[in-house]
Amino acid sequence: MGKLFEPTLVGDIAVRNRIVMAPLTRNRSPGAIPNDLNVEYYRQRASAGLIITEGTAITQQGQGYADVPGLYKPEALDGWKRVTKAVHEAGGKIVVQLWHVGRVSHTSLQPNGAKPVSSTSTIAKTRTYVINADGTGTFTETSEPRALDTAEIAGIVEDFRRAARDAIDAGFDGVEIHGANGYLIDQFLRSGVNDRTDQYGGSIENRARFLFEVVDAVTKEVGAGRTAIRLSPVTPSNDSTDADPQSIFTYVVEGLAKYKLAFIHVVEGQTGGDRNFQQGDKPFDYKALHLAYRKAGGQSDWLVNNGYDRQAAIDAVESGRADLVSFGKPFIANPDLVERLQKDLPLNRPDQATFYGGGSNGYTDYPALEEEAA
Ligand code: 8OZ
């Protein structure tokens, strides 16, 4: 079982094991500002080799759900400083997930009630989460987006750069660019979403242009060894479809090979669901994707995600199929997941009802083993 529990260097980040806490939206940061409860939640999970925070909006425009944190207010950066300090004091490492939701938003969350922006002006058939006047939360249809003008795109790239800088200044060990799950970068990648006729639409090269501009800007700002990206080649989340995911994601990873990123995070199958989910006319070949990346000279760690259990994670790392494995739901319910996996002890089960929104219940009150024994 060895390797999974051994230290390694992930880009510039020294980690004490290869178990990663996956990004998990929890909607517990009112005003987009990380608070004491969030500090406690991340501190409890610091024995992960690396924590990837929940998606964190780079701008208010990039925000699509109520009560998710941001990086665009001084108070939010102060809140994150307390989170990074707590994780570091507990011996952990933490990167922030840089998020722009694109069209997966609602006018009530946008600056001046404006339309959300995207690669397209077609509405996503998906829902988002807003807070009503009486303080209760509800899921609601997303608002119709506005397709970004070609000339505006550089401004969004700049927003990613600035957020990455602010993140490092707030004490993060690095950043993960959110390129997955039907959000803005994915809205450019996907043939079923991107209907542009400028240099950001049409061919694979054009649809991937925005992603590479973001990677370029962020790596130049904070260093490739502190930059990572998350991709979800077949995930249909947020109305995301592609006729031929294998081709575009192969092009993407081959292009990423020249950057010495900290890691490439690949969601295998449908995020949080079916590992065998398929888009296009054939099953996605993750092994071929990894091989294409290595053949192109890519040296970054390959981080895999989705439905791994202890044995699958051990096997993935021992076989070299992956360098790191991330766990989502198991980290919600087990603050000391690493110890439980190491000792092969039973796991607490996560409660779906408390995933999104609320307080400490279902957030910071899952017991660690020592608390259970006490
Ligand atoms: C669940 C609920 C809301 C957002 C993602 C950031 O899928 C999310 C998300 C997940 O990447």
mmCIF file of C-alpha atoms and ligand atoms in Angstrom:
data_model
loop_
_atom_site.group_PDB
_atom_site.id
_atom_site.type_symbol
_atom_site.label_atom_id
_atom_site.label_comp_id
_atom_site.label_asym_id
_atom_site.label_seq_id
_atom_site.Cartn_x
_atom_site.Cartn_y
_atom_site.Cartn_z
ATOM 1 C CA MET A 1 0.000 0.000 0.000
ATOM 2 C CA GLY A 2 3.128 2.152 0.461
ATOM 3 C CA LYS A 3 3.391 4.882 -2.087
ATOM 4 C CA LEU A 4 -0.008 6.546 -1.589
ATOM 5 C CA PHE A 5 1.016 7.400 1.974
ATOM 6 C CA GLU A 6 4.522 8.605 1.161
ATOM 7 C CA PRO A 7 5.659 12.210 0.810
ATOM 8 C CA THR A 8 6.466 13.716 -2.559
ATOM 9 C CA LEU A 9 7.036 17.005 -4.319
ATOM 10 C CA VAL A 10 4.039 18.240 -6.320
ATOM 11 C CA GLY A 11 5.504 20.964 -8.520
ATOM 12 C CA ASP A 12 6.968 23.349 -5.932
ATOM 13 C CA ILE A 13 4.742 21.986 -3.154
ATOM 14 C CA ALA A 14 6.138 19.416 -0.715
ATOM 15 C CA VAL A 15 3.293 17.163 0.461
ATOM 16 C CA ARG A 16 3.304 14.489 3.162
ATOM 17 C CA ASN A 17 1.200 11.995 1.225
ATOM 18 C CA ARG A 18 -0.462 11.624 -2.181
ATOM 19 C CA ILE A 19 -4.033 11.875 -0.930
ATOM 20 C CA VAL A 20 -5.691 15.093 -2.062
ATOM 21 C CA MET A 21 -8.884 16.690 -0.811
ATOM 22 C CA ALA A 22 -10.941 17.432 -3.936
ATOM 23 C CA PRO A 23 -12.627 20.815 -4.389
ATOM 24 C CA LEU A 24 -16.068 20.729 -2.749
ATOM 25 C CA THR A 25 -18.684 23.473 -2.930
ATOM 26 C CA ARG A 26 -20.257 23.906 0.515
ATOM 27 C CA ASN A 27 -22.006 27.317 0.362
ATOM 28 C CA ARG A 28 -21.012 28.381 3.852
ATOM 29 C CA SER A 29 -19.285 31.702 3.186
ATOM 30 C CA PRO A 30 -21.948 34.437 3.238
ATOM 31 C CA GLY A 31 -20.838 37.602 1.471
ATOM 32 C CA ALA A 32 -18.211 35.477 -0.346
ATOM 33 C CA ILE A 33 -15.973 35.891 2.722
ATOM 34 C CA PRO A 34 -14.320 32.894 4.420
ATOM 35 C CA ASN A 35 -15.215 32.877 8.117
ATOM 36 C CA ASP A 36 -14.234 31.102 11.355
ATOM 37 C CA LEU A 37 -16.314 28.046 10.506
ATOM 38 C CA ASN A 38 -14.490 27.690 7.182
ATOM 39 C CA VAL A 39 -11.134 28.051 8.977
ATOM 40 C CA GLU A 40 -12.107 25.206 11.323
ATOM 41 C CA TYR A 41 -13.346 22.977 8.456
ATOM 42 C CA TYR A 42 -10.097 23.239 6.499
ATOM 43 C CA ARG A 43 -7.920 22.980 9.615
ATOM 44 C CA GLN A 44 -9.659 19.703 10.505
ATOM 45 C CA ARG A 45 -8.711 18.285 7.090
ATOM 46 C CA ALA A 46 -5.057 19.408 7.049
ATOM 47 C CA SER A 47 -3.688 15.835 7.196
ATOM 48 C CA ALA A 48 -4.543 15.518 3.491
ATOM 49 C CA GLY A 49 -1.331 15.675 1.465
ATOM 50 C CA LEU A 50 -2.902 18.632 -0.281
ATOM 51 C CA ILE A 51 -6.226 20.429 0.115
ATOM 52 C CA ILE A 52 -7.834 21.970 -2.958
ATOM 53 C CA THR A 53 -10.369 24.514 -1.745
ATOM 54 C CA GLU A 54 -13.913 24.692 -2.967
ATOM 55 C CA GLY A 55 -14.390 26.710 -6.167
ATOM 56 C CA THR A 56 -13.577 30.329 -5.330
ATOM 57 C CA ALA A 57 -14.875 33.143 -7.513
ATOM 58 C CA ILE A 58 -12.132 35.280 -9.051
ATOM 59 C CA THR A 59 -14.573 38.195 -9.494
ATOM 60 C CA GLN A 60 -18.174 38.886 -8.612
ATOM 61 C CA GLN A 61 -18.976 38.218 -12.270
ATOM 62 C CA GLY A 62 -17.401 34.779 -11.794
ATOM 63 C CA GLN A 63 -19.763 33.953 -8.948
ATOM 64 C CA GLY A 64 -22.727 31.689 -9.690
ATOM 65 C CA TYR A 65 -24.064 30.493 -6.365
ATOM 66 C CA ALA A 66 -24.981 32.125 -3.090
ATOM 67 C CA ASP A 67 -22.540 31.887 -0.204
ATOM 68 C CA VAL A 68 -19.575 30.488 -2.126
ATOM 69 C CA PRO A 69 -16.304 32.229 -1.288
ATOM 70 C CA GLY A 70 -14.459 34.680 -3.496
ATOM 71 C CA LEU A 71 -11.024 36.205 -3.901
ATOM 72 C CA TYR A 72 -12.204 39.632 -4.978
ATOM 73 C CA LYS A 73 -12.767 41.514 -1.705
ATOM 74 C CA PRO A 74 -10.089 42.528 0.835
ATOM 75 C CA GLU A 75 -12.169 40.890 3.610
ATOM 76 C CA ALA A 76 -12.195 37.628 1.636
ATOM 77 C CA LEU A 77 -8.420 37.707 1.278
ATOM 78 C CA ASP A 78 -8.145 38.302 5.045
ATOM 79 C CA GLY A 79 -10.444 35.338 5.632
ATOM 80 C CA TRP A 80 -8.341 33.140 3.356
ATOM 81 C CA LYS A 81 -5.172 34.253 5.176
ATOM 82 C CA ARG A 82 -6.639 32.777 8.342
ATOM 83 C CA VAL A 83 -7.498 29.547 6.497
ATOM 84 C CA THR A 84 -4.025 29.124 4.976
ATOM 85 C CA LYS A 85 -2.366 29.909 8.322
ATOM 86 C CA ALA A 86 -4.488 27.316 10.145
ATOM 87 C CA VAL A 87 -3.759 24.623 7.543
ATOM 88 C CA HIS A 88 -0.039 25.385 7.568
ATOM 89 C CA GLU A 89 0.106 25.349 11.370
ATOM 90 C CA ALA A 90 -1.458 21.886 11.244
ATOM 91 C CA GLY A 91 1.259 20.775 8.817
ATOM 92 C CA GLY A 92 -0.871 20.778 5.666
ATOM 93 C CA LYS A 93 -0.720 22.338 2.211
ATOM 94 C CA ILE A 94 -3.553 24.137 0.434
ATOM 95 C CA VAL A 95 -4.218 25.491 -3.042
ATOM 96 C CA VAL A 96 -7.247 27.535 -4.025
ATOM 97 C CA GLN A 97 -9.495 26.648 -6.938
ATOM 98 C CA LEU A 98 -9.830 29.678 -9.237
ATOM 99 C CA TRP A 99 -13.394 29.718 -10.538
ATOM 100 C CA HIS A 100 -15.343 31.663 -13.117
ATOM 101 C CA VAL A 101 -18.783 30.125 -13.566
ATOM 102 C CA GLY A 102 -19.558 31.859 -16.866
ATOM 103 C CA ARG A 103 -23.223 31.304 -17.704
ATOM 104 C CA VAL A 104 -23.935 29.154 -14.640
ATOM 105 C CA SER A 105 -25.136 32.144 -12.658
ATOM 106 C CA HIS A 106 -28.091 34.345 -11.946
ATOM 107 C CA THR A 107 -28.581 38.080 -12.479
ATOM 108 C CA SER A 108 -29.231 38.480 -8.732
ATOM 109 C CA LEU A 109 -25.601 37.433 -8.066
ATOM 110 C CA GLN A 110 -24.023 39.584 -10.785
ATOM 111 C CA PRO A 111 -22.663 43.139 -10.510
ATOM 112 C CA ASN A 112 -25.582 45.562 -11.074
ATOM 113 C CA GLY A 113 -27.896 42.654 -11.897
ATOM 114 C CA ALA A 114 -26.191 42.201 -15.270
ATOM 115 C CA LYS A 115 -26.439 39.101 -17.430
ATOM 116 C CA PRO A 116 -23.811 36.435 -16.711
ATOM 117 C CA VAL A 117 -21.156 36.111 -19.426
ATOM 118 C CA SER A 118 -20.150 33.089 -21.488
ATOM 119 C CA SER A 119 -18.765 31.852 -24.785
ATOM 120 C CA THR A 120 -22.372 31.839 -25.976
ATOM 121 C CA SER A 121 -25.661 33.653 -25.465
ATOM 122 C CA THR A 122 -27.536 30.368 -25.100
ATOM 123 C CA ILE A 123 -28.902 29.683 -21.633
ATOM 124 C CA ALA A 124 -27.601 26.608 -19.783
ATOM 125 C CA LYS A 125 -30.254 24.062 -18.928
ATOM 126 C CA THR A 126 -29.143 23.858 -15.342
ATOM 127 C CA ARG A 127 -29.898 25.330 -11.966
ATOM 128 C CA THR A 128 -28.079 27.487 -9.480
ATOM 129 C CA TYR A 129 -28.553 28.358 -5.831
ATOM 130 C CA VAL A 130 -29.679 31.796 -4.651
ATOM 131 C CA ILE A 131 -30.780 33.298 -1.356
ATOM 132 C CA ASN A 132 -34.322 34.653 -1.150
ATOM 133 C CA ALA A 133 -35.281 37.934 0.516
ATOM 134 C CA ASP A 134 -36.295 36.013 3.664
ATOM 135 C CA GLY A 135 -32.827 34.436 3.921
ATOM 136 C CA THR A 136 -33.799 30.936 2.784
ATOM 137 C CA GLY A 137 -31.942 29.337 -0.121
ATOM 138 C CA THR A 138 -33.510 27.925 -3.274
ATOM 139 C CA PHE A 139 -32.381 26.302 -6.491
ATOM 140 C CA THR A 140 -33.444 28.308 -9.516
ATOM 141 C CA GLU A 141 -32.936 28.336 -13.300
ATOM 142 C CA THR A 142 -29.767 30.127 -14.442
ATOM 143 C CA SER A 143 -30.165 33.465 -16.241
ATOM 144 C CA GLU A 144 -29.689 34.019 -19.964
ATOM 145 C CA PRO A 145 -26.012 34.841 -20.593
ATOM 146 C CA ARG A 146 -24.343 37.405 -22.806
ATOM 147 C CA ALA A 147 -21.643 36.152 -25.190
ATOM 148 C CA LEU A 148 -18.355 37.897 -24.412
ATOM 149 C CA ASP A 149 -17.027 40.218 -27.127
ATOM 150 C CA THR A 150 -13.672 39.088 -28.468
ATOM 151 C CA ALA A 151 -12.033 42.190 -27.044
ATOM 152 C CA GLU A 152 -13.351 41.474 -23.523
ATOM 153 C CA ILE A 153 -11.679 38.100 -23.158
ATOM 154 C CA ALA A 154 -8.270 39.526 -22.260
ATOM 155 C CA GLY A 155 -9.943 41.207 -19.289
ATOM 156 C CA ILE A 156 -11.148 37.865 -17.915
ATOM 157 C CA VAL A 157 -7.672 36.379 -18.392
ATOM 158 C CA GLU A 158 -6.386 39.335 -16.387
ATOM 159 C CA ASP A 159 -8.950 38.569 -13.655
ATOM 160 C CA PHE A 160 -7.502 35.049 -13.359
ATOM 161 C CA ARG A 161 -3.961 36.474 -13.174
ATOM 162 C CA ARG A 162 -4.880 38.979 -10.459
ATOM 163 C CA ALA A 163 -6.745 36.384 -8.413
ATOM 164 C CA ALA A 164 -3.760 34.006 -8.619
ATOM 165 C CA ARG A 165 -1.445 36.755 -7.338
ATOM 166 C CA ASP A 166 -3.823 37.616 -4.504
ATOM 167 C CA ALA A 167 -4.120 33.924 -3.629
ATOM 168 C CA ILE A 168 -0.371 33.485 -3.254
ATOM 169 C CA ASP A 169 -0.227 36.701 -1.229
ATOM 170 C CA ALA A 170 -2.950 35.250 1.022
ATOM 171 C CA GLY A 171 -0.679 32.307 1.795
ATOM 172 C CA PHE A 172 -1.886 29.630 -0.603
ATOM 173 C CA ASP A 173 0.721 27.116 -1.777
ATOM 174 C CA GLY A 174 -0.668 27.341 -5.290
ATOM 175 C CA VAL A 175 -3.778 27.587 -7.440
ATOM 176 C CA GLU A 176 -5.910 25.126 -9.371
ATOM 177 C CA ILE A 177 -7.578 26.651 -12.438
ATOM 178 C CA HIS A 178 -11.140 25.318 -12.653
ATOM 179 C CA GLY A 179 -11.385 24.065 -16.224
ATOM 180 C CA ALA A 180 -14.083 21.486 -15.490
ATOM 181 C CA ASN A 181 -17.770 20.850 -14.900
ATOM 182 C CA GLY A 182 -19.343 23.161 -17.463
ATOM 183 C CA TYR A 183 -18.015 26.466 -16.087
ATOM 184 C CA LEU A 184 -16.468 29.271 -18.142
ATOM 185 C CA ILE A 185 -13.319 27.548 -19.417
ATOM 186 C CA ASP A 186 -15.330 24.404 -20.224
ATOM 187 C CA GLN A 187 -17.946 26.602 -21.940
ATOM 188 C CA PHE A 188 -15.204 27.597 -24.374
ATOM 189 C CA LEU A 189 -13.857 24.048 -24.806
ATOM 190 C CA ARG A 190 -17.100 22.263 -25.614
ATOM 191 C CA SER A 191 -18.450 21.968 -29.150
ATOM 192 C CA GLY A 192 -21.986 21.667 -27.785
ATOM 193 C CA VAL A 193 -21.756 25.022 -25.984
ATOM 194 C CA ASN A 194 -19.267 27.261 -27.797
ATOM 195 C CA ASP A 195 -20.992 28.685 -30.901
ATOM 196 C CA ARG A 196 -18.521 31.514 -31.551
ATOM 197 C CA THR A 197 -17.253 32.546 -34.953
ATOM 198 C CA ASP A 198 -14.173 34.460 -33.739
ATOM 199 C CA GLN A 199 -10.734 33.048 -32.894
ATOM 200 C CA TYR A 200 -12.193 31.542 -29.680
ATOM 201 C CA GLY A 201 -14.720 29.283 -31.433
ATOM 202 C CA GLY A 202 -14.951 26.590 -34.079
ATOM 203 C CA SER A 203 -11.783 24.503 -34.317
ATOM 204 C CA ILE A 204 -10.272 22.645 -31.371
ATOM 205 C CA GLU A 205 -7.363 25.109 -31.377
ATOM 206 C CA ASN A 206 -9.766 28.023 -31.141
ATOM 207 C CA ARG A 207 -11.956 26.500 -28.414
ATOM 208 C CA ALA A 208 -8.854 25.772 -26.301
ATOM 209 C CA ARG A 209 -7.378 29.259 -26.823
ATOM 210 C CA PHE A 210 -8.999 30.791 -23.732
ATOM 211 C CA LEU A 211 -7.770 27.949 -21.504
ATOM 212 C CA PHE A 212 -4.195 28.408 -22.706
ATOM 213 C CA GLU A 213 -4.351 32.175 -22.295
ATOM 214 C CA VAL A 214 -5.419 31.675 -18.676
ATOM 215 C CA VAL A 215 -2.701 29.074 -18.036
ATOM 216 C CA ASP A 216 -0.128 31.359 -19.624
ATOM 217 C CA ALA A 217 -1.113 34.367 -17.522
ATOM 218 C CA VAL A 218 -1.353 32.454 -14.234
ATOM 219 C CA THR A 219 1.921 30.544 -14.660
ATOM 220 C CA LYS A 220 3.759 33.760 -15.580
ATOM 221 C CA GLU A 221 2.376 35.393 -12.447
ATOM 222 C CA VAL A 222 2.853 32.705 -9.788
ATOM 223 C CA GLY A 223 5.073 30.081 -11.451
ATOM 224 C CA ALA A 224 4.095 26.837 -13.158
ATOM 225 C CA GLY A 225 5.146 24.825 -10.094
ATOM 226 C CA ARG A 226 2.355 26.517 -8.154
ATOM 227 C CA THR A 227 -0.261 26.224 -10.900
ATOM 228 C CA ALA A 228 -2.570 23.285 -11.635
ATOM 229 C CA ILE A 229 -5.700 22.715 -13.702
ATOM 230 C CA ARG A 230 -8.799 20.558 -13.359
ATOM 231 C CA LEU A 231 -10.451 18.975 -16.390
ATOM 232 C CA SER A 232 -13.553 16.775 -16.679
ATOM 233 C CA PRO A 233 -13.472 15.354 -20.219
ATOM 234 C CA VAL A 234 -16.936 13.779 -20.281
ATOM 235 C CA THR A 235 -18.843 15.445 -17.462
ATOM 236 C CA PRO A 236 -22.241 16.685 -18.641
ATOM 237 C CA SER A 237 -22.688 19.008 -15.647
ATOM 238 C CA ASN A 238 -24.249 22.357 -16.371
ATOM 239 C CA ASP A 239 -25.400 21.407 -19.862
ATOM 240 C CA SER A 240 -21.915 20.667 -21.101
ATOM 241 C CA THR A 241 -21.617 18.521 -24.232
ATOM 242 C CA ASP A 242 -18.941 17.715 -26.764
ATOM 243 C CA ALA A 243 -19.127 15.607 -29.906
ATOM 244 C CA ASP A 244 -15.551 14.342 -29.550
ATOM 245 C CA PRO A 245 -14.050 14.895 -26.099
ATOM 246 C CA GLN A 246 -11.054 12.614 -26.746
ATOM 247 C CA SER A 247 -9.750 14.899 -29.501
ATOM 248 C CA ILE A 248 -10.020 18.219 -27.706
ATOM 249 C CA PHE A 249 -8.715 16.947 -24.362
ATOM 250 C CA THR A 250 -5.771 15.259 -26.077
ATOM 251 C CA TYR A 251 -4.969 18.591 -27.726
ATOM 252 C CA VAL A 252 -5.310 20.320 -24.336
ATOM 253 C CA VAL A 253 -3.001 17.980 -22.415
ATOM 254 C CA GLU A 254 -0.437 17.985 -25.230
ATOM 255 C CA GLY A 255 -0.430 21.777 -25.046
ATOM 256 C CA LEU A 256 -0.144 21.685 -21.251
ATOM 257 C CA ALA A 257 2.936 19.455 -21.507
ATOM 258 C CA LYS A 258 5.226 22.412 -22.141
ATOM 259 C CA TYR A 259 4.295 24.012 -18.816
ATOM 260 C CA LYS A 260 5.796 22.347 -15.778
ATOM 261 C CA LEU A 261 2.514 22.569 -13.869
ATOM 262 C CA ALA A 262 2.203 21.195 -10.342
ATOM 263 C CA PHE A 263 -0.475 18.740 -11.462
ATOM 264 C CA ILE A 264 -3.195 17.961 -13.955
ATOM 265 C CA HIS A 265 -6.425 16.938 -12.216
ATOM 266 C CA VAL A 266 -8.620 14.660 -14.301
ATOM 267 C CA VAL A 267 -12.164 13.737 -13.324
ATOM 268 C CA GLU A 268 -12.799 10.271 -14.750
ATOM 269 C CA GLY A 269 -16.431 9.905 -15.805
ATOM 270 C CA GLN A 270 -19.303 12.045 -14.575
ATOM 271 C CA THR A 271 -18.182 14.278 -11.701
ATOM 272 C CA GLY A 272 -19.486 12.785 -8.456
ATOM 273 C CA GLY A 273 -21.239 10.021 -10.388
ATOM 274 C CA ASP A 274 -20.862 7.274 -13.001
ATOM 275 C CA ARG A 275 -17.210 6.515 -13.784
ATOM 276 C CA ASN A 276 -18.238 4.942 -17.101
ATOM 277 C CA PHE A 277 -20.257 7.900 -18.300
ATOM 278 C CA GLN A 278 -19.688 8.522 -21.999
ATOM 279 C CA GLN A 279 -19.973 11.507 -24.345
ATOM 280 C CA GLY A 280 -19.502 11.234 -28.083
ATOM 281 C CA ASP A 281 -19.665 7.834 -29.770
ATOM 282 C CA LYS A 282 -17.020 5.909 -27.801
ATOM 283 C CA PRO A 283 -15.893 5.433 -24.207
ATOM 284 C CA PHE A 284 -13.297 7.992 -23.134
ATOM 285 C CA ASP A 285 -9.789 6.516 -22.915
ATOM 286 C CA TYR A 286 -8.114 8.087 -19.847
ATOM 287 C CA LYS A 287 -5.023 5.928 -20.218
ATOM 288 C CA ALA A 288 -4.524 7.232 -23.759
ATOM 289 C CA LEU A 289 -4.946 10.791 -22.458
ATOM 290 C CA HIS A 290 -2.262 10.272 -19.829
ATOM 291 C CA LEU A 291 0.034 8.626 -22.391
ATOM 292 C CA ALA A 292 -0.473 11.458 -24.890
ATOM 293 C CA TYR A 293 0.537 13.893 -22.145
ATOM 294 C CA ARG A 294 3.707 11.952 -21.294
ATOM 295 C CA LYS A 295 4.583 11.468 -24.983
ATOM 296 C CA ALA A 296 4.340 15.228 -25.455
ATOM 297 C CA GLY A 297 6.948 15.583 -22.682
ATOM 298 C CA GLY A 298 4.531 16.369 -19.842
ATOM 299 C CA GLN A 299 6.141 15.842 -16.436
ATOM 300 C CA SER A 300 3.509 17.130 -14.034
ATOM 301 C CA ASP A 301 1.833 14.913 -11.495
ATOM 302 C CA TRP A 302 -1.309 13.231 -12.799
ATOM 303 C CA LEU A 303 -4.092 13.558 -10.241
ATOM 304 C CA VAL A 304 -7.142 11.331 -10.710
ATOM 305 C CA ASN A 305 -10.581 11.712 -9.195
ATOM 306 C CA ASN A 306 -14.009 10.209 -8.976
ATOM 307 C CA GLY A 307 -15.307 7.395 -6.851
ATOM 308 C CA TYR A 308 -11.919 6.023 -5.749
ATOM 309 C CA ASP A 309 -11.868 3.848 -2.666
ATOM 310 C CA ARG A 310 -8.830 2.849 -0.643
ATOM 311 C CA GLN A 311 -7.786 -0.099 -2.790
ATOM 312 C CA ALA A 312 -8.415 1.661 -6.108
ATOM 313 C CA ALA A 313 -6.314 4.600 -4.942
ATOM 314 C CA ILE A 314 -3.469 2.358 -3.752
ATOM 315 C CA ASP A 315 -3.546 0.461 -7.064
ATOM 316 C CA ALA A 316 -3.643 3.636 -9.173
ATOM 317 C CA VAL A 317 -0.542 5.054 -7.506
ATOM 318 C CA GLU A 318 1.373 1.750 -7.240
ATOM 319 C CA SER A 319 0.817 1.000 -10.937
ATOM 320 C CA GLY A 320 1.900 4.457 -12.064
ATOM 321 C CA ARG A 321 -1.493 5.115 -13.643
ATOM 322 C CA ALA A 322 -1.659 8.155 -11.363
ATOM 323 C CA ASP A 323 0.674 10.098 -9.087
ATOM 324 C CA LEU A 324 -2.009 11.449 -6.765
ATOM 325 C CA VAL A 325 -5.653 10.616 -5.996
ATOM 326 C CA SER A 326 -8.299 13.060 -4.824
ATOM 327 C CA PHE A 327 -11.293 12.225 -2.664
ATOM 328 C CA GLY A 328 -14.388 14.390 -2.398
ATOM 329 C CA LYS A 329 -17.340 13.036 -0.427
ATOM 330 C CA PRO A 330 -15.104 10.877 1.832
ATOM 331 C CA PHE A 331 -13.346 14.088 2.946
ATOM 332 C CA ILE A 332 -16.667 15.729 3.768
ATOM 333 C CA ALA A 333 -17.446 13.002 6.294
ATOM 334 C CA ASN A 334 -13.932 12.094 7.470
ATOM 335 C CA PRO A 335 -11.682 14.938 8.558
ATOM 336 C CA ASP A 336 -8.990 12.331 9.278
ATOM 337 C CA LEU A 337 -9.475 10.408 6.041
ATOM 338 C CA VAL A 338 -5.731 9.825 5.575
ATOM 339 C CA GLU A 339 -5.384 8.050 8.921
ATOM 340 C CA ARG A 340 -8.486 5.960 8.278
ATOM 341 C CA LEU A 341 -7.192 4.892 4.853
ATOM 342 C CA GLN A 342 -3.745 4.185 6.223
ATOM 343 C CA LYS A 343 -5.106 1.973 9.010
ATOM 344 C CA ASP A 344 -7.882 0.578 6.821
ATOM 345 C CA LEU A 345 -10.536 1.656 9.308
ATOM 346 C CA PRO A 346 -14.230 2.285 8.604
ATOM 347 C CA LEU A 347 -15.352 5.619 7.167
ATOM 348 C CA ASN A 348 -18.157 7.918 8.315
ATOM 349 C CA ARG A 349 -20.873 8.257 5.692
ATOM 350 C CA PRO A 350 -21.558 11.730 4.248
ATOM 351 C CA ASP A 351 -25.027 13.221 4.651
ATOM 352 C CA GLN A 352 -26.217 14.643 1.301
ATOM 353 C CA ALA A 353 -28.768 16.871 3.024
ATOM 354 C CA THR A 354 -26.039 19.058 4.538
ATOM 355 C CA PHE A 355 -23.685 19.302 1.532
ATOM 356 C CA TYR A 356 -24.780 22.803 0.482
ATOM 357 C CA GLY A 357 -25.451 25.650 2.872
ATOM 358 C CA GLY A 358 -26.143 25.692 6.613
ATOM 359 C CA GLY A 359 -23.780 25.876 9.564
ATOM 360 C CA SER A 360 -21.556 23.482 11.464
ATOM 361 C CA ASN A 361 -24.027 20.605 11.167
ATOM 362 C CA GLY A 362 -22.668 18.242 8.505
ATOM 363 C CA TYR A 363 -19.651 20.503 8.071
ATOM 364 C CA THR A 364 -17.331 20.609 11.087
ATOM 365 C CA ASP A 365 -19.079 18.047 13.299
ATOM 366 C CA TYR A 366 -18.007 14.808 11.590
ATOM 367 C CA PRO A 367 -15.858 13.067 14.197
ATOM 368 C CA ALA A 368 -12.231 12.052 13.803
ATOM 369 C CA LEU A 369 -11.276 8.612 15.126
ATOM 370 C CA GLU A 370 -9.871 9.933 18.401
ATOM 371 C CA GLU A 371 -13.132 11.788 19.073
ATOM 372 C CA GLU A 372 -15.099 8.622 18.347
ATOM 373 C CA ALA A 373 -12.945 6.681 20.789
ATOM 374 C CA ALA A 374 -13.259 9.345 23.498
HETATM 375 C C1 8OZ B 1 -21.665 21.379 -6.700
HETATM 376 C C2 8OZ B 1 -22.524 22.440 -6.520
HETATM 377 C C3 8OZ B 1 -22.180 23.672 -6.983
HETATM 378 C C4 8OZ B 1 -20.971 23.864 -7.638
HETATM 379 C C5 8OZ B 1 -18.328 22.024 -9.516
HETATM 380 C C6 8OZ B 1 -18.044 24.032 -8.233
HETATM 381 O O1 8OZ B 1 -19.070 21.133 -9.922
HETATM 382 C C7 8OZ B 1 -18.811 22.985 -8.515
HETATM 383 C C8 8OZ B 1 -20.116 22.783 -7.830
HETATM 384 C C9 8OZ B 1 -20.470 21.543 -7.347
HETATM 385 O O2 8OZ B 1 -17.178 22.152 -9.940
#
